[in-house]
mmCIF file of C-alpha atoms in Angstrom:
data_model
loop_
_atom_site.group_PDB
_atom_site.id
_atom_site.type_symbol
_atom_site.label_atom_id
_atom_site.label_comp_id
_atom_site.label_asym_id
_atom_site.label_seq_id
_atom_site.Cartn_x
_atom_site.Cartn_y
_atom_site.Cartn_z
ATOM 1 C CA UNK A 11 140.380 167.000 88.034
ATOM 2 C CA UNK A 12 143.656 165.603 86.679
ATOM 3 C CA UNK A 13 146.409 164.951 89.177
ATOM 4 C CA UNK A 14 149.910 165.406 87.728
ATOM 5 C CA UNK A 15 152.509 163.230 89.371
ATOM 6 C CA UNK A 16 156.265 163.568 89.030
ATOM 7 C CA UNK A 17 157.783 160.807 86.862
ATOM 8 C CA UNK A 18 159.905 158.250 88.736
ATOM 9 C CA UNK A 19 163.671 158.697 88.888
ATOM 10 C CA UNK A 20 165.891 156.834 86.365
ATOM 11 C CA UNK A 21 166.945 154.398 89.086
ATOM 12 C CA UNK A 22 163.344 153.701 90.010
ATOM 13 C CA UNK A 23 162.414 153.253 86.352
ATOM 14 C CA UNK A 24 165.217 150.701 86.014
ATOM 15 C CA UNK A 25 163.925 148.787 89.040
ATOM 16 C CA UNK A 26 160.406 148.740 87.612
ATOM 17 C CA UNK A 27 161.652 147.554 84.229
ATOM 18 C CA UNK A 28 163.611 144.733 85.854
ATOM 19 C CA UNK A 29 160.594 143.664 87.900
ATOM 20 C CA UNK A 30 158.317 143.627 84.848
ATOM 21 C CA UNK A 31 160.880 141.640 82.849
ATOM 22 C CA UNK A 32 161.096 139.056 85.628
ATOM 23 C CA UNK A 33 157.307 138.778 85.656
ATOM 24 C CA UNK A 34 157.229 138.371 81.873
ATOM 25 C CA UNK A 35 159.886 135.652 81.987
ATOM 26 C CA UNK A 36 158.013 133.811 84.729
ATOM 27 C CA UNK A 37 154.779 134.107 82.766
ATOM 28 C CA UNK A 38 156.458 132.755 79.613
ATOM 29 C CA UNK A 39 157.765 129.748 81.519
ATOM 30 C CA UNK A 40 154.289 129.204 82.975
ATOM 31 C CA UNK A 41 152.746 129.247 79.509
ATOM 32 C CA UNK A 42 155.316 126.714 78.300
ATOM 33 C CA UNK A 43 154.453 124.470 81.227
ATOM 34 C CA UNK A 44 150.751 125.031 80.612
ATOM 35 C CA UNK A 45 151.011 123.871 76.981
ATOM 36 C CA UNK A 46 152.512 120.614 78.205
ATOM 37 C CA UNK A 47 149.875 120.076 80.879
ATOM 38 C CA UNK A 48 146.678 121.185 79.143
ATOM 39 C CA UNK A 49 146.079 117.565 78.138
ATOM 40 C CA UNK A 50 145.807 116.823 81.853
ATOM 41 C CA UNK A 51 143.536 119.810 82.488
ATOM 42 C CA UNK A 52 141.256 120.148 79.463
ATOM 43 C CA UNK A 53 138.543 122.826 79.642
ATOM 44 C CA UNK A 54 135.369 121.497 81.221
ATOM 45 C CA UNK A 55 132.658 120.968 78.597
ATOM 46 C CA UNK A 56 129.439 122.900 79.025
ATOM 47 C CA UNK A 57 126.846 120.704 80.749
ATOM 48 C CA UNK A 58 123.889 119.764 78.579
ATOM 49 C CA UNK A 59 120.816 121.921 78.888
ATOM 50 C CA UNK A 60 118.085 120.156 80.808
ATOM 51 C CA UNK A 61 114.888 118.983 79.214
ATOM 52 C CA UNK A 62 111.651 120.843 78.815
ATOM 53 C CA UNK A 63 110.190 120.040 82.222
ATOM 54 C CA UNK A 64 109.291 123.238 84.044
ATOM 55 C CA UNK A 65 110.503 121.811 87.352
ATOM 56 C CA UNK A 66 113.786 120.312 86.166
ATOM 57 C CA UNK A 67 116.812 122.151 87.537
ATOM 58 C CA UNK A 68 119.536 123.246 85.150
ATOM 59 C CA UNK A 69 121.927 123.989 87.990
ATOM 60 C CA UNK A 70 120.842 123.019 91.494
ATOM 61 C CA UNK A 71 122.252 124.495 93.520
ATOM 62 C CA UNK A 72 124.992 126.787 92.269
ATOM 63 C CA UNK A 73 127.132 126.560 95.392
ATOM 64 C CA UNK A 74 129.636 129.347 95.915
ATOM 65 C CA UNK A 75 133.204 128.001 95.992
ATOM 66 C CA UNK A 76 135.277 128.604 99.101
ATOM 67 C CA UNK A 77 137.896 131.385 98.913
ATOM 68 C CA UNK A 78 140.719 128.820 98.932
ATOM 69 C CA UNK A 79 139.360 126.846 95.992
ATOM 70 C CA UNK A 80 142.196 126.676 93.411
ATOM 71 C CA UNK A 81 141.510 127.922 89.913
ATOM 72 C CA UNK A 82 140.950 124.994 87.574
ATOM 73 C CA UNK A 83 142.998 126.344 84.673
ATOM 74 C CA UNK A 84 146.811 126.514 84.952
ATOM 75 C CA UNK A 85 146.790 129.182 82.252
ATOM 76 C CA UNK A 86 144.318 131.225 84.277
ATOM 77 C CA UNK A 87 146.462 130.900 87.391
ATOM 78 C CA UNK A 88 149.601 131.970 85.523
ATOM 79 C CA UNK A 89 147.909 134.970 83.922
ATOM 80 C CA UNK A 90 146.436 136.192 87.201
ATOM 81 C CA UNK A 91 149.770 135.727 88.994
ATOM 82 C CA UNK A 92 151.572 137.710 86.305
ATOM 83 C CA UNK A 93 149.066 140.576 86.435
ATOM 84 C CA UNK A 94 149.175 140.640 90.217
ATOM 85 C CA UNK A 95 152.978 140.707 90.311
ATOM 86 C CA UNK A 96 153.175 143.514 87.764
ATOM 87 C CA UNK A 97 150.561 145.520 89.658
ATOM 88 C CA UNK A 98 152.388 144.976 92.973
ATOM 89 C CA UNK A 99 155.686 146.118 91.458
ATOM 90 C CA UNK A 100 154.122 149.337 90.190
ATOM 91 C CA UNK A 101 152.353 150.083 93.461
ATOM 92 C CA UNK A 102 155.549 149.463 95.441
ATOM 93 C CA UNK A 103 157.391 151.859 93.147
ATOM 94 C CA UNK A 104 154.751 154.559 93.498
ATOM 95 C CA UNK A 105 153.824 154.478 89.841
ATOM 96 C CA UNK A 106 150.162 155.073 88.861
ATOM 97 C CA UNK A 107 148.619 151.753 87.870
ATOM 98 C CA UNK A 108 146.471 153.513 85.263
ATOM 99 C CA UNK A 109 147.704 156.468 83.295
ATOM 100 C CA UNK A 110 149.779 157.698 80.391
ATOM 101 C CA UNK A 111 153.519 157.945 79.891
ATOM 102 C CA UNK A 112 153.680 161.392 81.464
ATOM 103 C CA UNK A 113 152.611 160.006 84.822
ATOM 104 C CA UNK A 114 149.183 161.646 84.631
ATOM 105 C CA UNK A 115 146.647 159.481 86.416
ATOM 106 C CA UNK A 116 143.791 158.670 84.033
ATOM 107 C CA UNK A 117 141.812 155.800 85.566
ATOM 108 C CA UNK A 118 138.880 156.310 83.212
ATOM 109 C CA UNK A 119 141.108 155.703 80.218
ATOM 110 C CA UNK A 120 142.276 152.265 81.350
ATOM 111 C CA UNK A 121 139.112 150.434 80.323
ATOM 112 C CA UNK A 122 138.328 152.556 77.292
ATOM 113 C CA UNK A 123 139.439 150.040 74.697
ATOM 114 C CA UNK A 124 139.326 146.269 74.563
ATOM 115 C CA UNK A 125 142.664 144.787 73.584
ATOM 116 C CA UNK A 126 141.283 141.574 72.094
ATOM 117 C CA UNK A 127 138.082 140.433 70.485
ATOM 118 C CA UNK A 128 136.384 137.566 72.297
ATOM 119 C CA UNK A 129 135.235 134.666 70.129
ATOM 120 C CA UNK A 130 134.739 136.955 67.172
ATOM 121 C CA UNK A 131 131.846 138.778 68.772
ATOM 122 C CA UNK A 132 128.249 137.615 69.109
ATOM 123 C CA UNK A 133 125.656 136.950 66.417
ATOM 124 C CA UNK A 134 122.018 135.990 66.728
ATOM 125 C CA UNK A 135 122.728 132.566 65.268
ATOM 126 C CA UNK A 136 124.966 131.926 68.301
ATOM 127 C CA UNK A 137 122.040 132.318 70.710
ATOM 128 C CA UNK A 138 119.533 129.737 71.904
ATOM 129 C CA UNK A 139 116.437 130.559 69.892
ATOM 130 C CA UNK A 140 113.981 129.119 72.404
ATOM 131 C CA UNK A 141 114.939 130.414 75.836
ATOM 132 C CA UNK A 142 117.151 133.061 77.464
ATOM 133 C CA UNK A 143 117.490 130.777 80.493
ATOM 134 C CA UNK A 144 119.054 128.080 78.313
ATOM 135 C CA UNK A 145 121.339 130.722 76.800
ATOM 136 C CA UNK A 146 122.302 131.972 80.253
ATOM 137 C CA UNK A 147 123.036 128.407 81.302
ATOM 138 C CA UNK A 148 125.458 128.045 78.377
ATOM 139 C CA UNK A 149 127.265 131.314 79.186
ATOM 140 C CA UNK A 150 127.372 130.495 82.896
ATOM 141 C CA UNK A 151 128.898 127.083 82.173
ATOM 142 C CA UNK A 152 131.612 128.743 80.087
ATOM 143 C CA UNK A 153 132.313 131.321 82.797
ATOM 144 C CA UNK A 154 132.477 128.587 85.421
ATOM 145 C CA UNK A 155 134.922 126.555 83.315
ATOM 146 C CA UNK A 156 137.174 129.577 82.748
ATOM 147 C CA UNK A 157 139.830 129.686 85.456
ATOM 148 C CA UNK A 158 139.985 133.480 85.687
ATOM 149 C CA UNK A 159 136.416 133.805 86.995
ATOM 150 C CA UNK A 160 136.363 132.694 90.622
ATOM 151 C CA UNK A 161 132.714 133.390 91.476
ATOM 152 C CA UNK A 162 130.633 133.499 88.274
ATOM 153 C CA UNK A 163 127.431 133.161 90.324
ATOM 154 C CA UNK A 164 127.979 136.606 91.860
ATOM 155 C CA UNK A 165 125.493 139.210 90.645
ATOM 156 C CA UNK A 166 123.915 142.529 91.579
ATOM 157 C CA UNK A 167 120.290 142.461 92.734
ATOM 158 C CA UNK A 168 118.608 145.829 92.158
ATOM 159 C CA UNK A 169 115.235 146.806 93.603
ATOM 160 C CA UNK A 170 113.194 150.008 93.732
ATOM 161 C CA UNK A 171 110.772 151.258 96.354
ATOM 162 C CA UNK A 172 107.413 152.806 95.567
ATOM 163 C CA UNK A 173 106.205 155.503 95.680
ATOM 164 C CA UNK A 174 109.589 157.220 96.136
ATOM 165 C CA UNK A 175 111.222 155.357 93.249
ATOM 166 C CA UNK A 176 114.488 155.112 95.198
ATOM 167 C CA UNK A 177 116.717 152.310 93.949
ATOM 168 C CA UNK A 178 118.999 150.093 96.030
ATOM 169 C CA UNK A 179 121.431 147.387 94.947
ATOM 170 C CA UNK A 180 123.543 144.719 96.587
ATOM 171 C CA UNK A 181 125.809 141.823 95.592
ATOM 172 C CA UNK A 182 124.265 138.368 95.995
ATOM 173 C CA UNK A 183 124.892 134.778 94.911
ATOM 174 C CA UNK A 184 122.741 133.033 92.345
ATOM 175 C CA UNK A 185 122.013 129.702 93.991
ATOM 176 C CA UNK A 186 119.700 127.908 91.575
ATOM 177 C CA UNK A 187 118.613 128.198 87.974
ATOM 178 C CA UNK A 188 115.566 126.383 86.663
ATOM 179 C CA UNK A 189 113.152 126.748 83.765
ATOM 180 C CA UNK A 190 111.102 129.253 85.744
ATOM 181 C CA UNK A 191 113.888 131.632 86.653
ATOM 182 C CA UNK A 192 116.836 132.678 88.796
ATOM 183 C CA UNK A 193 116.826 131.758 92.498
ATOM 184 C CA UNK A 194 118.636 133.419 95.390
ATOM 185 C CA UNK A 195 118.163 133.284 99.162
ATOM 186 C CA UNK A 196 118.036 136.049 101.735
ATOM 187 C CA UNK A 197 116.357 137.616 104.758
ATOM 188 C CA UNK A 198 112.946 138.986 103.811
ATOM 189 C CA UNK A 199 111.817 140.165 107.218
ATOM 190 C CA UNK A 200 113.879 143.254 108.016
ATOM 191 C CA UNK A 201 116.068 143.835 104.954
ATOM 192 C CA UNK A 202 115.767 146.802 102.641
ATOM 193 C CA UNK A 203 115.160 144.507 99.687
ATOM 194 C CA UNK A 204 112.143 143.122 101.549
ATOM 195 C CA UNK A 205 110.671 146.601 101.932
ATOM 196 C CA UNK A 206 111.365 147.388 98.283
ATOM 197 C CA UNK A 207 109.786 144.182 96.973
ATOM 198 C CA UNK A 208 106.736 144.592 99.199
ATOM 199 C CA UNK A 209 105.932 147.819 97.360
ATOM 200 C CA UNK A 210 107.265 146.845 93.930
ATOM 201 C CA UNK A 211 107.779 143.179 92.946
ATOM 202 C CA UNK A 212 109.980 143.998 89.956
ATOM 203 C CA UNK A 213 113.709 143.379 90.309
ATOM 204 C CA UNK A 214 116.839 143.139 88.202
ATOM 205 C CA UNK A 215 119.948 140.942 88.271
ATOM 206 C CA UNK A 216 123.225 141.941 86.618
ATOM 207 C CA UNK A 217 126.063 139.494 85.981
ATOM 208 C CA UNK A 218 129.526 140.653 84.872
ATOM 209 C CA UNK A 219 132.229 138.234 83.717
ATOM 210 C CA UNK A 220 135.253 140.413 83.070
ATOM 211 C CA UNK A 221 137.553 137.707 81.709
ATOM 212 C CA UNK A 222 135.092 137.153 78.852
ATOM 213 C CA UNK A 223 133.890 140.763 78.569
ATOM 214 C CA UNK A 224 130.336 139.539 79.037
ATOM 215 C CA UNK A 225 127.365 140.976 80.877
ATOM 216 C CA UNK A 226 123.865 139.597 81.393
ATOM 217 C CA UNK A 227 120.951 141.687 82.663
ATOM 218 C CA UNK A 228 117.767 140.018 83.884
ATOM 219 C CA UNK A 229 114.525 141.906 84.541
ATOM 220 C CA UNK A 230 111.459 140.253 85.998
ATOM 221 C CA UNK A 231 109.029 139.773 88.844
ATOM 222 C CA UNK A 232 110.253 138.402 92.156
ATOM 223 C CA UNK A 233 108.283 135.527 93.708
ATOM 224 C CA UNK A 234 108.940 134.005 97.124
ATOM 225 C CA UNK A 235 109.629 130.274 97.286
ATOM 226 C CA UNK A 236 107.583 128.143 99.655
ATOM 227 C CA UNK A 237 108.949 127.258 103.090
ATOM 228 C CA UNK A 238 109.359 123.643 101.956
ATOM 229 C CA UNK A 239 111.411 124.683 98.921
ATOM 230 C CA UNK A 240 113.530 127.026 101.037
ATOM 231 C CA UNK A 241 114.113 124.312 103.648
ATOM 232 C CA UNK A 242 115.739 122.065 101.031
ATOM 233 C CA UNK A 243 118.449 124.641 100.355
ATOM 234 C CA UNK A 244 118.650 125.780 103.990
ATOM 235 C CA UNK A 245 119.614 122.251 105.030
ATOM 236 C CA UNK A 246 122.658 122.366 102.716
ATOM 237 C CA UNK A 247 124.154 125.318 104.603
ATOM 238 C CA UNK A 248 126.693 124.702 107.344
ATOM 239 C CA UNK A 249 125.192 124.855 110.815
ATOM 240 C CA UNK A 250 126.895 128.153 111.624
ATOM 241 C CA UNK A 251 125.235 129.811 108.627
ATOM 242 C CA UNK A 252 121.835 128.465 109.653
ATOM 243 C CA UNK A 253 122.372 129.842 113.161
ATOM 244 C CA UNK A 254 123.388 133.142 111.585
ATOM 245 C CA UNK A 255 120.188 133.284 109.551
ATOM 246 C CA UNK A 256 118.159 133.050 112.758
ATOM 247 C CA UNK A 257 120.384 135.482 114.659
ATOM 248 C CA UNK A 258 120.687 138.352 112.201
ATOM 249 C CA UNK A 259 117.967 140.981 111.915
ATOM 250 C CA UNK A 260 119.364 142.006 108.548
ATOM 251 C CA UNK A 261 119.790 145.778 108.073
ATOM 252 C CA UNK A 262 118.577 146.533 111.616
ATOM 253 C CA UNK A 263 120.693 149.070 113.505
ATOM 254 C CA UNK A 264 123.008 147.503 116.098
ATOM 255 C CA UNK A 265 123.093 149.585 119.289
ATOM 256 C CA UNK A 266 126.443 150.030 121.105
ATOM 257 C CA UNK A 267 126.574 149.315 124.831
ATOM 258 C CA UNK A 268 127.691 152.865 125.539
ATOM 259 C CA UNK A 269 129.199 153.505 128.953
ATOM 260 C CA UNK A 270 128.818 149.830 129.878
ATOM 261 C CA UNK A 271 131.428 149.002 127.225
ATOM 262 C CA UNK A 272 133.007 152.058 125.567
ATOM 263 C CA UNK A 273 134.868 149.832 123.076
ATOM 264 C CA UNK A 274 131.705 148.226 121.722
ATOM 265 C CA UNK A 275 130.392 149.600 118.430
ATOM 266 C CA UNK A 276 127.282 147.406 118.323
ATOM 267 C CA UNK A 277 128.912 144.072 117.506
ATOM 268 C CA UNK A 278 128.143 142.773 120.998
ATOM 269 C CA UNK A 279 124.408 142.903 120.290
ATOM 270 C CA UNK A 280 124.827 140.692 117.222
ATOM 271 C CA UNK A 281 126.903 138.216 119.213
ATOM 272 C CA UNK A 282 124.191 138.122 121.882
ATOM 273 C CA UNK A 283 121.624 137.231 119.221
ATOM 274 C CA UNK A 284 123.921 134.455 117.978
ATOM 275 C CA UNK A 285 124.272 133.115 121.532
ATOM 276 C CA UNK A 286 120.476 133.099 121.892
ATOM 277 C CA UNK A 287 120.101 131.108 118.662
ATOM 278 C CA UNK A 288 122.799 128.650 119.749
ATOM 279 C CA UNK A 289 121.036 128.179 123.074
ATOM 280 C CA UNK A 290 117.813 127.443 121.222
ATOM 281 C CA UNK A 291 119.217 125.086 118.570
ATOM 282 C CA UNK A 292 122.575 123.991 119.969
ATOM 283 C CA UNK A 293 126.018 124.628 118.540
ATOM 284 C CA UNK A 294 126.238 121.292 116.736
ATOM 285 C CA UNK A 295 129.349 119.196 116.440
ATOM 286 C CA UNK A 296 132.307 121.567 116.674
ATOM 287 C CA UNK A 297 134.254 119.811 113.931
ATOM 288 C CA UNK A 298 131.600 118.739 111.444
ATOM 289 C CA UNK A 299 128.756 121.129 112.304
ATOM 290 C CA UNK A 300 126.264 118.274 112.162
ATOM 291 C CA UNK A 301 123.563 116.864 114.445
ATOM 292 C CA UNK A 302 125.509 113.879 115.778
ATOM 293 C CA UNK A 303 125.381 115.384 119.267
ATOM 294 C CA UNK A 304 121.569 115.233 119.088
ATOM 295 C CA UNK A 305 121.053 118.966 118.823
ATOM 296 C CA UNK A 306 117.606 119.770 117.419
ATOM 297 C CA UNK A 307 117.335 120.330 113.653
ATOM 298 C CA UNK A 308 117.134 123.946 112.553
ATOM 299 C CA UNK A 309 114.006 124.889 110.600
ATOM 300 C CA UNK A 310 114.172 127.625 108.004
ATOM 301 C CA UNK A 311 113.117 130.947 109.595
ATOM 302 C CA UNK A 312 109.767 132.270 108.426
ATOM 303 C CA UNK A 313 111.467 135.574 107.573
ATOM 304 C CA UNK A 314 114.156 133.907 105.439
ATOM 305 C CA UNK A 315 113.947 131.994 102.197
ATOM 306 C CA UNK A 316 114.244 131.779 98.461
ATOM 307 C CA UNK A 317 113.360 134.372 95.873
ATOM 308 C CA UNK A 318 112.848 133.492 92.222
ATOM 309 C CA UNK A 319 113.239 136.206 89.600
ATOM 310 C CA UNK A 320 110.924 135.157 86.747
ATOM 311 C CA UNK A 321 112.411 136.881 83.694
ATOM 312 C CA UNK A 322 110.451 139.084 81.345
ATOM 313 C CA UNK A 323 113.492 140.589 79.640
ATOM 314 C CA UNK A 324 117.080 139.285 79.433
ATOM 315 C CA UNK A 325 119.942 141.065 77.688
ATOM 316 C CA UNK A 326 123.231 139.446 76.643
ATOM 317 C CA UNK A 327 126.148 141.835 76.112
ATOM 318 C CA UNK A 328 129.445 140.876 74.480
ATOM 319 C CA UNK A 329 132.261 143.417 74.603
ATOM 320 C CA UNK A 330 133.844 144.482 71.305
ATOM 321 C CA UNK A 331 136.577 146.904 70.341
ATOM 322 C CA UNK A 332 135.908 150.630 69.904
ATOM 323 C CA UNK A 333 132.798 150.339 72.084
ATOM 324 C CA UNK A 334 130.928 148.678 69.205
ATOM 325 C CA UNK A 335 129.605 145.985 71.496
ATOM 326 C CA UNK A 336 127.168 143.222 70.582
ATOM 327 C CA UNK A 337 123.847 143.350 72.453
ATOM 328 C CA UNK A 338 120.878 141.024 72.111
ATOM 329 C CA UNK A 339 117.711 141.177 74.167
ATOM 330 C CA UNK A 340 115.051 138.517 74.743
ATOM 331 C CA UNK A 341 111.552 139.849 75.475
ATOM 332 C CA UNK A 342 108.818 137.515 76.668
ATOM 333 C CA UNK A 343 105.805 137.622 74.371
ATOM 334 C CA UNK A 344 102.656 138.820 76.100
ATOM 335 C CA UNK A 345 100.442 135.962 77.234
ATOM 336 C CA UNK A 346 102.945 133.246 76.340
ATOM 337 C CA UNK A 347 102.668 131.718 79.813
ATOM 338 C CA UNK A 348 98.868 131.704 79.891
ATOM 339 C CA UNK A 349 98.533 128.600 77.698
ATOM 340 C CA UNK A 350 101.505 126.814 79.225
ATOM 341 C CA UNK A 351 103.915 127.774 76.449
ATOM 342 C CA UNK A 352 106.839 130.141 76.532
ATOM 343 C CA UNK A 353 107.698 132.373 73.590
ATOM 344 C CA UNK A 354 110.400 135.012 73.235
ATOM 345 C CA UNK A 355 111.434 137.567 70.661
ATOM 346 C CA UNK A 356 115.129 138.303 70.100
ATOM 347 C CA UNK A 357 116.384 141.678 68.894
ATOM 348 C CA UNK A 358 119.820 143.162 68.365
ATOM 349 C CA UNK A 359 120.340 146.494 70.138
ATOM 350 C CA UNK A 360 122.679 149.293 69.192
ATOM 351 C CA UNK A 361 125.638 149.631 71.546
#
């Protein structure tokens, strides 16, 4: 259904035009400043790909940046600020943020065409011929160095339950990448993903880096990490997060107190579980969340830990104009792991 909106009044149009012009002028000044400061903030070079050792980490761990981490690129900051200001001006004026000149809202049309080619597209000679993990590492390093991508380690984990075939998906953080696969951490005792993987060990990860118009899809079998391996990462988490891992029965229904507390919607039960975990392990130092107050160390819960997706198929997608995108897929050759070697075929796919 198309919703026709009345065009803004001439006075409102004038206000919008003035706001956009101010944003453009500010952006131009920012770019001028950026050109003079890029020598101080050169793009970070891609880290070298690790050696051939199966146990050597390429990125270990990929720690999610805090929300207040500044973007590394001044140009990225200026571009995002300009887009945000223009969007705010339109919203404040009641103008559709996606649409045509008649005021007809057409959100599906906004992303129909790419305005710029990125790096001239993608060719097979640009890819790592030996390993999709090495190729992913290169793309991830570029996404991480680009200021406009705040959390490049964010991805969608998709699982399916047998025999129903029902699919579920959720956003997660990639935490480690090694020569065996892609590692994330989660609750595997009560979560839906745990139930799915118990019946069907196949899973998929999808990464989307909008600023580069790039997508990576990973398909493979999910293997649990050992408790010792999980403990190494668990110890890097702040104490509050480790308490939370013990307290939360992920995906379990929280029961409201009912008449005992009409305002409670179930949150009180979660807070009670947190209090129980704090009583068991201690709250830690209030400022540093460490063990200096002699609280007992917190072991990794048996129902929580790492999950490694060992890839069998990895697709790299580079956006191009007119929907004529570049797609290349790596498929693991059958039996290539049996003799300790790893072999992949690379094919270009039609968009």
